[in-house]
Tab-separated table of C-alpha atoms and ligand atoms in Angstrom:
chain	number	residue	atom	x	y	z
T	9	UNK	CA	-8.118	-39.956	-4.862
T	10	UNK	CA	-6.465	-43.017	-4.422
T	11	UNK	CA	-5.271	-44.401	-1.066
T	12	UNK	CA	-1.508	-44.266	0.163
T	13	UNK	CA	-1.054	-47.940	0.703
T	14	UNK	CA	1.558	-46.966	4.182
T	15	UNK	CA	-0.536	-44.646	5.465
T	16	UNK	CA	-4.363	-46.190	6.254
T	17	UNK	CA	-6.478	-43.043	6.186
T	18	UNK	CA	-9.162	-45.172	7.612
T	19	UNK	CA	-7.348	-46.430	10.963
T	20	UNK	CA	-5.764	-49.250	9.454
T	21	UNK	CA	-1.902	-50.147	10.757
T	22	UNK	CA	0.237	-47.901	9.348
T	23	UNK	CA	2.391	-49.981	6.847
T	24	UNK	CA	7.141	-49.680	6.973
T	25	UNK	CA	8.566	-48.111	3.330
T	26	UNK	CA	11.993	-48.981	5.500
T	27	UNK	CA	13.020	-51.244	6.926
T	28	UNK	CA	13.558	-51.512	11.206
T	29	UNK	CA	10.442	-49.704	11.300
T	30	UNK	CA	10.107	-46.969	8.784
T	31	UNK	CA	6.716	-45.483	8.178
T	32	UNK	CA	5.570	-43.839	5.510
T	33	UNK	CA	6.387	-39.661	5.963
T	34	UNK	CA	2.344	-39.242	6.434
T	35	UNK	CA	1.118	-41.173	9.175
T	36	UNK	CA	1.784	-39.227	11.968
T	37	UNK	CA	-1.381	-37.427	10.328
T	38	UNK	CA	-3.063	-40.495	10.479
T	39	UNK	CA	-6.071	-42.099	13.375
T	40	UNK	CA	-4.970	-44.982	13.297
T	41	UNK	CA	-1.484	-44.020	14.969
T	42	UNK	CA	-1.347	-43.280	18.673
T	43	UNK	CA	1.560	-42.866	20.478
T	44	UNK	CA	-0.023	-43.482	23.294
T	45	UNK	CA	2.427	-40.876	25.555
T	46	UNK	CA	-0.857	-38.931	27.128
T	47	UNK	CA	-2.145	-40.436	30.364
T	48	UNK	CA	-5.880	-41.400	30.133
T	49	UNK	CA	-8.201	-38.457	31.343
T	50	UNK	CA	-10.501	-40.711	34.245
T	51	UNK	CA	-13.252	-39.145	36.034
T	52	UNK	CA	-12.026	-36.378	38.878
T	53	UNK	CA	-12.998	-32.900	38.714
T	54	UNK	CA	-9.814	-31.728	37.705
T	55	UNK	CA	-9.315	-33.840	34.316
T	56	UNK	CA	-13.422	-33.317	33.014
T	57	UNK	CA	-12.830	-28.874	34.278
T	58	UNK	CA	-15.314	-28.634	36.668
T	59	UNK	CA	-12.834	-28.797	39.547
T	60	UNK	CA	-13.253	-25.476	41.819
T	61	UNK	CA	-11.252	-22.834	44.386
T	62	UNK	CA	-8.538	-25.206	46.455
T	63	UNK	CA	-8.634	-27.990	43.671
T	64	UNK	CA	-7.709	-26.109	41.486
T	65	UNK	CA	-3.990	-25.349	40.420
T	66	UNK	CA	-2.032	-22.141	43.247
T	67	UNK	CA	-1.707	-20.145	39.457
T	68	UNK	CA	-5.713	-20.184	38.508
T	69	UNK	CA	-6.178	-19.157	42.644
T	70	UNK	CA	-4.004	-15.427	42.740
T	71	UNK	CA	-4.050	-12.122	39.796
T	72	UNK	CA	-1.201	-13.712	37.080
T	73	UNK	CA	2.231	-11.123	36.511
T	74	UNK	CA	2.060	-7.951	35.926
T	75	UNK	CA	2.961	-7.174	31.869
T	76	UNK	CA	7.178	-6.935	31.057
T	77	UNK	CA	8.520	-4.328	28.914
T	78	UNK	CA	11.239	-7.217	27.546
T	79	UNK	CA	9.780	-10.911	27.799
T	80	UNK	CA	11.987	-13.707	29.070
T	81	UNK	CA	11.426	-16.989	28.537
T	82	UNK	CA	9.770	-19.605	31.634
T	83	UNK	CA	11.227	-20.103	35.122
T	84	UNK	CA	11.075	-23.057	34.115
T	85	UNK	CA	13.724	-23.338	31.124
T	86	UNK	CA	16.733	-21.439	32.942
T	87	UNK	CA	18.762	-24.908	31.743
T	88	UNK	CA	18.100	-23.986	27.565
T	89	UNK	CA	21.175	-21.846	26.798
T	90	UNK	CA	24.247	-21.855	25.023
T	91	UNK	CA	27.100	-24.300	26.245
T	92	UNK	CA	30.294	-21.442	26.393
T	93	UNK	CA	33.424	-22.543	25.394
T	94	UNK	CA	35.598	-20.148	26.112
T	95	UNK	CA	39.397	-19.067	25.696
T	96	UNK	CA	40.868	-19.214	29.433
T	97	UNK	CA	43.446	-16.520	28.891
T	98	UNK	CA	41.231	-14.175	26.617
T	99	UNK	CA	37.738	-15.388	27.036
T	100	UNK	CA	36.313	-13.150	24.183
T	101	UNK	CA	37.763	-16.046	21.955
T	102	UNK	CA	36.134	-18.758	21.253
T	103	UNK	CA	32.835	-20.299	20.883
T	104	UNK	CA	29.097	-21.021	22.159
T	105	UNK	CA	27.001	-23.970	20.544
T	106	UNK	CA	23.177	-23.404	20.246
T	107	UNK	CA	21.529	-26.142	21.770
T	108	UNK	CA	19.980	-28.246	18.501
T	109	UNK	CA	18.697	-30.470	20.054
T	110	UNK	CA	15.813	-28.284	22.492
T	111	UNK	CA	14.341	-26.413	19.813
T	112	UNK	CA	12.083	-27.035	17.215
T	113	UNK	CA	10.465	-25.225	14.576
T	114	UNK	CA	13.311	-23.671	11.900
T	115	UNK	CA	14.501	-20.021	14.012
T	116	UNK	CA	17.086	-19.916	16.469
T	117	UNK	CA	15.967	-17.568	19.268
T	118	UNK	CA	18.444	-14.675	19.596
T	119	UNK	CA	19.397	-15.455	22.864
T	120	UNK	CA	20.354	-18.518	21.591
T	121	UNK	CA	22.149	-17.945	18.472
T	122	UNK	CA	25.412	-19.668	18.335
T	123	UNK	CA	28.655	-16.939	18.436
T	124	UNK	CA	31.783	-17.353	17.514
T	125	UNK	CA	34.577	-13.523	18.494
T	126	UNK	CA	37.620	-13.673	17.543
T	127	UNK	CA	38.567	-11.083	20.738
T	128	UNK	CA	34.487	-10.417	22.497
T	129	UNK	CA	31.166	-8.097	21.782
T	130	UNK	CA	32.367	-4.590	21.158
T	131	UNK	CA	30.162	-2.151	22.969
T	132	UNK	CA	29.396	-0.506	20.193
T	133	UNK	CA	27.346	3.280	20.030
T	134	UNK	CA	25.473	3.376	17.511
T	135	UNK	CA	25.525	7.213	17.140
T	136	UNK	CA	29.475	6.680	16.656
T	137	UNK	CA	29.274	4.584	14.295
T	138	UNK	CA	30.198	4.658	10.466
T	139	UNK	CA	30.325	2.078	7.970
T	140	UNK	CA	32.841	3.010	4.586
T	141	UNK	CA	32.859	1.805	1.518
T	142	UNK	CA	36.153	2.895	-0.471
T	143	UNK	CA	39.882	1.812	-2.285
T	144	UNK	CA	37.692	1.384	-6.415
T	145	UNK	CA	34.695	3.115	-6.927
T	146	UNK	CA	33.810	6.263	-8.673
T	147	UNK	CA	32.968	8.799	-4.966
T	148	UNK	CA	33.832	6.617	-1.220
T	149	UNK	CA	31.311	7.376	0.487
T	150	UNK	CA	30.253	6.571	4.110
T	151	UNK	CA	26.819	6.018	5.858
T	152	UNK	CA	25.722	6.597	9.503
T	153	UNK	CA	23.070	3.893	10.797
T	154	UNK	CA	21.108	6.502	10.742
T	155	UNK	CA	21.879	6.920	7.085
T	156	UNK	CA	20.873	3.232	6.781
T	157	UNK	CA	17.663	3.554	7.980
T	158	UNK	CA	16.513	5.204	4.790
T	159	UNK	CA	17.200	2.618	2.107
T	160	UNK	CA	14.529	0.160	1.097
T	161	UNK	CA	15.157	-3.299	3.162
T	162	UNK	CA	15.145	-6.939	2.458
T	163	UNK	CA	14.649	-9.820	4.811
T	164	UNK	CA	17.063	-13.191	4.692
T	165	UNK	CA	16.489	-15.648	5.990
T	166	UNK	CA	18.423	-17.829	6.734
T	167	UNK	CA	21.433	-19.937	8.625
T	168	UNK	CA	24.746	-19.032	9.480
T	169	UNK	CA	27.318	-21.454	10.188
T	170	UNK	CA	30.446	-21.487	10.629
T	171	UNK	CA	33.469	-23.181	9.024
T	172	UNK	CA	34.304	-25.029	11.451
T	173	UNK	CA	31.503	-26.607	12.613
T	174	UNK	CA	31.634	-29.785	13.244
T	175	UNK	CA	34.877	-30.869	12.966
T	176	UNK	CA	34.842	-33.313	15.957
T	177	UNK	CA	33.615	-35.080	13.213
T	178	UNK	CA	37.023	-35.886	11.711
T	179	UNK	CA	38.111	-37.427	14.961
T	180	UNK	CA	39.552	-41.598	14.995
T	181	UNK	CA	37.155	-41.789	17.109
T	182	UNK	CA	33.288	-40.732	17.256
T	183	UNK	CA	32.736	-38.378	19.846
T	184	UNK	CA	29.886	-38.361	22.475
T	185	UNK	CA	28.453	-35.148	22.889
T	186	UNK	CA	24.640	-33.347	22.571
T	187	UNK	CA	24.230	-32.752	18.788
T	188	UNK	CA	24.763	-28.767	20.078
T	189	UNK	CA	28.014	-29.816	20.933
T	190	UNK	CA	29.064	-30.703	17.707
T	191	UNK	CA	26.618	-29.294	15.467
T	192	UNK	CA	25.200	-26.619	17.339
T	193	UNK	CA	27.450	-24.025	15.651
T	194	UNK	CA	24.616	-22.643	13.165
T	195	UNK	CA	21.649	-21.507	13.806
T	196	UNK	CA	19.144	-19.431	11.302
T	197	UNK	CA	17.814	-16.463	12.682
T	198	UNK	CA	15.660	-13.966	9.655
T	199	UNK	CA	17.845	-11.015	8.916
T	200	UNK	CA	16.677	-7.397	7.334
T	201	UNK	CA	18.998	-5.070	6.157
T	202	UNK	CA	19.926	-2.868	2.904
T	203	UNK	CA	21.463	-4.730	-0.129
T	204	UNK	CA	24.371	-5.018	-0.568
T	205	UNK	CA	24.452	-4.006	-4.497
T	206	UNK	CA	22.859	-0.726	-3.340
T	207	UNK	CA	25.237	0.062	-1.452
T	208	UNK	CA	27.522	-0.225	-4.023
T	209	UNK	CA	25.899	1.172	-6.816
T	210	UNK	CA	26.021	4.538	-5.245
T	211	UNK	CA	28.816	4.729	-4.573
T	212	UNK	CA	30.149	3.614	-8.303
T	213	UNK	CA	32.107	0.022	-8.832
T	214	UNK	CA	35.591	1.150	-10.793
T	215	UNK	CA	35.399	-1.351	-13.767
T	216	UNK	CA	38.039	-3.106	-12.269
T	217	UNK	CA	37.254	-3.892	-9.053
T	218	UNK	CA	36.316	-8.246	-8.394
T	219	UNK	CA	36.407	-8.317	-4.522
T	220	UNK	CA	35.243	-6.461	-1.507
T	221	UNK	CA	37.544	-6.760	1.677
T	222	UNK	CA	35.065	-6.138	4.381
T	223	UNK	CA	36.262	-5.063	7.640
T	224	UNK	CA	34.185	-5.012	11.208
T	225	UNK	CA	34.624	-2.517	14.463
T	226	UNK	CA	36.115	-5.430	16.903
T	227	UNK	CA	38.528	-5.343	19.355
T	228	UNK	CA	41.110	-7.715	16.441
T	229	UNK	CA	39.629	-6.284	12.976
T	230	UNK	CA	38.651	-9.475	12.128
T	231	UNK	CA	38.439	-8.940	8.197
T	232	UNK	CA	38.020	-11.372	4.985
T	233	UNK	CA	37.814	-11.175	1.186
T	234	UNK	CA	34.609	-11.571	-0.582
T	235	UNK	CA	33.962	-11.842	-4.593
T	236	UNK	CA	32.306	-8.905	-5.290
T	237	UNK	CA	29.958	-11.018	-7.521
T	238	UNK	CA	28.098	-13.076	-4.173
T	239	UNK	CA	27.976	-9.285	-2.595
T	240	UNK	CA	26.599	-7.592	-5.808
T	241	UNK	CA	23.900	-10.757	-5.871
T	242	UNK	CA	22.260	-10.969	-2.291
T	243	UNK	CA	24.415	-10.383	0.189
T	244	UNK	CA	22.958	-7.368	2.865
T	245	UNK	CA	23.973	-4.378	5.341
T	246	UNK	CA	22.091	-6.414	7.970
T	247	UNK	CA	20.464	-4.008	11.001
T	248	UNK	CA	18.225	-6.181	12.490
T	249	UNK	CA	18.108	-10.231	13.036
T	250	UNK	CA	14.308	-11.799	13.969
T	251	UNK	CA	13.049	-8.387	13.690
T	252	UNK	CA	14.559	-6.441	16.411
T	253	UNK	CA	17.966	-4.640	15.893
T	254	UNK	CA	21.005	-7.006	16.443
T	255	UNK	CA	22.070	-8.704	19.261
T	256	UNK	CA	25.360	-6.747	20.059
T	257	UNK	CA	27.083	-10.348	19.915
T	258	UNK	CA	25.911	-11.062	16.320
T	259	UNK	CA	26.880	-7.241	15.297
T	260	UNK	CA	25.007	-4.554	16.565
T	261	UNK	CA	24.177	-2.179	14.757
T	262	UNK	CA	26.030	-3.999	11.293
T	263	UNK	CA	26.476	-7.186	9.854
T	264	UNK	CA	27.399	-8.715	7.019
T	265	UNK	CA	25.006	-11.312	6.347
T	266	UNK	CA	26.168	-13.479	2.900
T	267	UNK	CA	23.703	-16.303	2.700
T	268	UNK	CA	24.433	-19.235	2.285
T	269	UNK	CA	28.822	-18.616	2.940
T	270	UNK	CA	30.681	-19.765	5.750
T	271	UNK	CA	30.664	-18.212	8.783
T	272	UNK	CA	33.212	-16.311	8.844
T	273	UNK	CA	32.675	-14.118	6.165
T	274	UNK	CA	29.277	-12.831	8.116
T	275	UNK	CA	31.411	-9.975	9.363
T	276	UNK	CA	29.909	-7.980	12.358
T	277	UNK	CA	29.998	-4.836	13.985
T	278	UNK	CA	31.182	-3.490	9.546
T	279	UNK	CA	32.624	-1.298	9.356
T	280	UNK	CA	34.285	-0.844	5.735
T	281	UNK	CA	34.394	-2.531	2.207
T	282	UNK	CA	36.704	-1.936	0.659
T	283	UNK	CA	37.071	-2.647	-2.972
T	284	UNK	CA	40.041	-4.131	-4.863
T	285	UNK	CA	40.912	-5.990	-7.553
T	286	UNK	CA	42.488	-8.937	-5.533
T	287	UNK	CA	41.161	-10.853	-2.051
T	288	UNK	CA	43.569	-9.061	1.235
T	289	UNK	CA	44.858	-12.437	2.268
T	290	UNK	CA	44.262	-11.645	5.253
T	291	UNK	CA	44.527	-14.305	8.626
T	292	UNK	CA	41.249	-16.321	7.927
T	293	UNK	CA	41.819	-16.875	5.137
T	294	UNK	CA	45.066	-18.359	4.877
T	295	UNK	CA	46.304	-19.268	8.134
T	296	UNK	CA	42.650	-20.512	9.328
T	297	UNK	CA	39.737	-21.684	6.257
T	298	UNK	CA	42.030	-23.091	4.706
T	299	UNK	CA	43.506	-26.996	4.429
T	300	UNK	CA	45.234	-29.733	3.063
T	301	UNK	CA	43.886	-31.975	1.303
T	302	UNK	CA	44.837	-35.798	0.811
T	303	UNK	CA	46.777	-34.716	-2.694
T	304	UNK	CA	49.404	-32.125	-1.054
T	305	UNK	CA	47.509	-28.890	-2.632
T	306	UNK	CA	45.469	-26.709	0.460
T	307	UNK	CA	41.877	-25.835	-0.450
T	308	UNK	CA	41.522	-22.099	-0.224
T	309	UNK	CA	38.635	-19.510	-0.271
T	310	UNK	CA	36.233	-22.451	0.217
T	311	UNK	CA	32.727	-20.019	0.743
T	312	UNK	CA	29.036	-22.779	0.128
T	313	UNK	CA	28.309	-24.305	3.116
T	314	UNK	CA	27.714	-27.653	1.399
T	315	UNK	CA	24.625	-29.160	2.427
T	316	UNK	CA	24.366	-31.004	5.644
T	317	UNK	CA	21.622	-32.586	8.114
T	318	UNK	CA	21.109	-33.908	11.540
T	319	UNK	CA	18.202	-35.450	13.412
T	320	UNK	CA	17.822	-33.362	16.624
T	321	UNK	CA	15.163	-35.624	17.938
T	322	UNK	CA	15.696	-38.853	19.458
T	323	UNK	CA	20.063	-37.667	19.937
T	324	UNK	CA	22.673	-38.834	21.883
T	325	UNK	CA	21.482	-37.625	25.886
T	326	UNK	CA	17.977	-37.720	25.222
T	327	UNK	CA	16.854	-40.910	25.473
T	328	UNK	CA	14.070	-43.440	23.445
T	329	UNK	CA	11.126	-44.503	26.516
T	330	UNK	CA	10.440	-48.311	25.482
T	331	UNK	CA	9.078	-49.350	22.175
T	332	UNK	CA	6.521	-46.710	20.735
T	333	UNK	CA	6.053	-45.321	17.501
T	334	UNK	CA	8.249	-42.063	17.866
T	335	UNK	CA	8.483	-39.025	14.930
T	336	UNK	CA	12.360	-38.449	14.293
T	337	UNK	CA	12.790	-34.680	14.123
T	338	UNK	CA	15.656	-33.030	12.659
T	339	UNK	CA	17.511	-30.390	10.818
T	340	UNK	CA	18.556	-30.027	7.014
T	341	UNK	CA	20.724	-26.510	5.597
T	342	UNK	CA	22.296	-25.682	1.974
T	343	UNK	CA	24.482	-23.439	0.830
T	344	UNK	CA	23.619	-23.586	-2.422
T	345	UNK	CA	19.757	-23.336	-2.124
T	346	UNK	CA	16.979	-24.831	-0.932
T	347	UNK	CA	17.265	-29.337	0.467
T	348	UNK	CA	15.290	-31.110	-1.980
T	349	UNK	CA	14.735	-33.669	-0.083
T	350	UNK	CA	15.366	-35.558	3.452
T	351	UNK	CA	15.661	-39.474	4.330
T	352	UNK	CA	16.285	-41.686	7.489
T	353	UNK	CA	17.821	-44.887	7.467
T	354	UNK	CA	16.855	-46.798	10.917
T	355	UNK	CA	19.089	-49.276	10.192
T	356	UNK	CA	23.064	-47.991	8.982
T	357	UNK	CA	21.621	-47.265	5.205
T	358	UNK	CA	20.349	-50.890	4.042
T	359	UNK	CA	17.038	-48.462	3.640
T	360	UNK	CA	15.956	-45.656	3.179
T	361	UNK	CA	12.202	-43.568	3.789
T	362	UNK	CA	11.944	-40.185	2.947
T	363	UNK	CA	11.466	-37.613	4.996
T	364	UNK	CA	8.671	-34.770	5.282
T	365	UNK	CA	9.637	-31.405	4.920
T	366	UNK	CA	7.911	-28.667	6.681
T	367	UNK	CA	7.002	-25.187	5.323
T	368	UNK	CA	8.891	-23.757	4.074
T	369	UNK	CA	11.288	-24.714	2.456
T	370	UNK	CA	14.041	-21.939	1.603
T	371	UNK	CA	16.678	-21.656	0.006
T	372	UNK	CA	20.004	-21.579	2.344
T	373	UNK	CA	17.466	-21.451	5.521
T	374	UNK	CA	16.809	-24.411	8.270
T	375	UNK	CA	14.155	-27.121	6.380
T	376	UNK	CA	12.760	-29.217	9.677
T	377	UNK	CA	12.287	-32.820	9.140
T	378	UNK	CA	10.086	-35.112	10.389
T	379	UNK	CA	9.264	-38.752	10.035
T	380	UNK	CA	7.355	-41.575	11.777
T	381	UNK	CA	9.513	-44.180	13.337
T	382	UNK	CA	7.554	-48.095	14.557
T	383	UNK	CA	11.078	-48.702	17.156
T	384	UNK	CA	11.029	-52.711	17.899
T	385	UNK	CA	13.187	-52.290	20.639
T	386	UNK	CA	16.137	-53.660	18.745
T	387	UNK	CA	19.396	-51.831	18.718
T	388	UNK	CA	19.108	-49.462	15.636
T	389	UNK	CA	20.711	-46.580	13.739
T	390	UNK	CA	19.241	-43.582	13.284
T	391	UNK	CA	20.649	-41.401	9.647
T	392	UNK	CA	19.602	-38.620	7.679
T	393	UNK	CA	20.715	-37.825	4.059
T	394	UNK	CA	20.610	-34.276	3.008
T	395	UNK	CA	19.983	-33.731	-1.296
T	396	UNK	CA	19.831	-30.032	-1.973
T	397	UNK	CA	17.965	-28.925	-5.275
T	398	UNK	CA	21.410	-28.591	-6.820
T	399	UNK	CA	21.280	-32.241	-6.435
T	400	UNK	CA	24.295	-32.467	-4.632
T	401	UNK	CA	23.414	-35.428	-1.877
T	402	UNK	CA	25.308	-35.406	1.591
T	403	UNK	CA	28.230	-37.518	1.664
T	404	UNK	CA	28.228	-40.704	3.951
T	405	UNK	CA	31.700	-40.564	6.261
T	406	UNK	CA	33.687	-42.424	4.534
T	407	UNK	CA	33.629	-40.873	1.535
T	408	UNK	CA	33.850	-37.385	3.126
T	409	UNK	CA	37.426	-38.706	4.392
T	410	UNK	CA	37.979	-40.477	1.227
T	411	UNK	CA	38.192	-37.268	-0.663
T	412	UNK	CA	39.651	-34.519	2.162
T	413	UNK	CA	41.815	-36.962	3.805
T	414	UNK	CA	41.577	-36.908	8.086
T	415	UNK	CA	43.810	-33.691	7.456
T	416	UNK	CA	41.175	-31.500	7.608
T	417	UNK	CA	39.415	-29.465	10.089
T	418	UNK	CA	36.515	-27.208	8.360
T	419	UNK	CA	33.787	-28.022	6.000
T	420	UNK	CA	32.536	-31.462	8.215
T	421	UNK	CA	28.957	-31.789	6.740
T	422	UNK	CA	29.281	-35.508	6.559
T	423	UNK	CA	26.109	-38.238	7.085
T	424	UNK	CA	25.973	-38.447	11.415
T	425	UNK	CA	24.851	-41.775	12.840
T	426	UNK	CA	23.386	-42.235	16.494
T	427	UNK	CA	23.156	-45.401	17.251
T	428	UNK	CA	20.005	-46.785	19.720
T	429	UNK	CA	20.806	-49.715	22.182
T	430	UNK	CA	18.037	-52.137	23.619
T	431	UNK	CA	17.662	-49.699	26.751
T	432	UNK	CA	16.423	-46.728	24.560
T	433	UNK	CA	19.636	-44.596	25.187
T	434	UNK	CA	21.920	-42.881	21.712
T	435	UNK	CA	25.053	-42.363	20.568
T	436	UNK	CA	27.085	-41.498	17.943
T	437	UNK	CA	28.446	-43.657	16.093
T	438	UNK	CA	31.035	-44.370	12.746
T	439	UNK	CA	29.100	-47.202	10.979
O	21	LIG	N1	34.356	-9.019	13.332
O	21	LIG	C1	34.086	-9.724	13.358
O	21	LIG	N2	33.315	-10.583	12.490
O	21	LIG	C2	32.762	-11.987	12.491
O	21	LIG	C3	33.294	-12.946	13.693
O	21	LIG	C4	34.293	-12.063	14.477
O	21	LIG	O1	35.600	-12.638	15.375
O	21	LIG	N3	34.846	-11.006	14.355
O	21	LIG	N4	33.401	-14.047	13.275
O	21	LIG	C5	33.455	-14.891	12.567
O	21	LIG	C6	33.181	-16.500	12.608
O	21	LIG	S1	34.396	-17.405	12.224
O	21	LIG	C7	31.526	-16.914	12.648
O	21	LIG	S2	31.202	-17.996	12.011
O	21	LIG	C8	30.472	-15.908	12.569
O	21	LIG	C9	29.903	-16.199	13.642
O	21	LIG	O2	28.481	-15.346	13.839
O	21	LIG	P1	27.604	-15.331	14.956
O	21	LIG	O3	28.078	-14.884	16.552
O	21	LIG	O4	26.601	-14.548	14.754
O	21	LIG	O5	27.074	-16.665	15.191
O	21	LIG	O6	30.905	-14.432	12.585
O	21	LIG	C10	32.216	-13.897	11.583
O	21	LIG	N5	32.013	-12.831	11.600
O	22	LIG	MO1	33.274	-18.957	12.031
């Protein structure tokens, strides 16, 4: 087999593949590369495993805790939590952010999935809850949750992202927050339920039906219009989140899941699908989730979340610990399908190296990327750039602002830059 010249399998020095010390994406798998953070094992008994009795740590000297009926995180991880930004007068209206910088892999734990509620979390009795399908159908139908349980199900492993996620990126000055506090209105879960197409086919579609108005069973009775073609393609009436019944804050007992499309369309506590010929022009598709562009026209029905990526580590709030080899870690996703490529730059876009994509790479789903970086201790500017399977490339901020102006509020997906100073501190910059 030909040897990759830049990632020497024999333990030689991995060679840079881009400016600033970015190494080949396979470099981290090779011997030659010492991350030098473990303490060298000495000869003390604990380090050789021959310690006994009092010399062992306390948790090895008494029996452990008994079983728990529902597991909880370690008490040492009590700081791992969502950041809440509720409305003072109406605490049920607001958001909570996922701490993206503290998580690994591609799945967001259910308890850390971001939240966006317009009027709080309804406490729904699943026995009383119904889903009504009506309007331009041959036969209106009503489903109890137990009825839906009997239909064939399917899972979608995918992200839900609020259309307003990352909107601080439109600020004239770069805001300084953690990755989660800036971009954490996106999370990735396994959603399982009944394909909407199965239920609509059972009701029988009137040929005039082109839209469905989905309504939630919260005190806001939030509603949105969805093109019928998307619902028939891959939308789900989800009952399960990460394998268990959906958490109350994410739509218990039923939620619409619309893969890759704006968060607001994923109606929680779903109670109605009203088939119609036209959209309903609800508040969340007219007053909100639309935006004025430089040419004076408003963008409306911007359903798909475009490709985006972020470096979650290192990132603002975290620190570099001296010159060394680091694994740059991040997340990429696209509402159009699979992520094809993520590139990383540590010299502010002068040069780019291709990051490794961790399997599985699924459509409309978080994709974890990793790149090896030998930091020499000098100031650097870190960026990541995603390309999806349609060939769409995540734009630099300047390009996005040129195209959309600064009246924007939604759909901010520009390349994000972190500056590293000589002390190893990170800040958000426009570069
Ligand atoms: N019924 C109902 N559905 C809703 C909302 C709501 O307030 N009520 N918020 C929407 C918005 S704007 C978003 S971004 C997502 C958030 O989903 P999550 O709270 O599960 O993350 O739910 C959407 N579905
Ligand atoms: Mo949203």
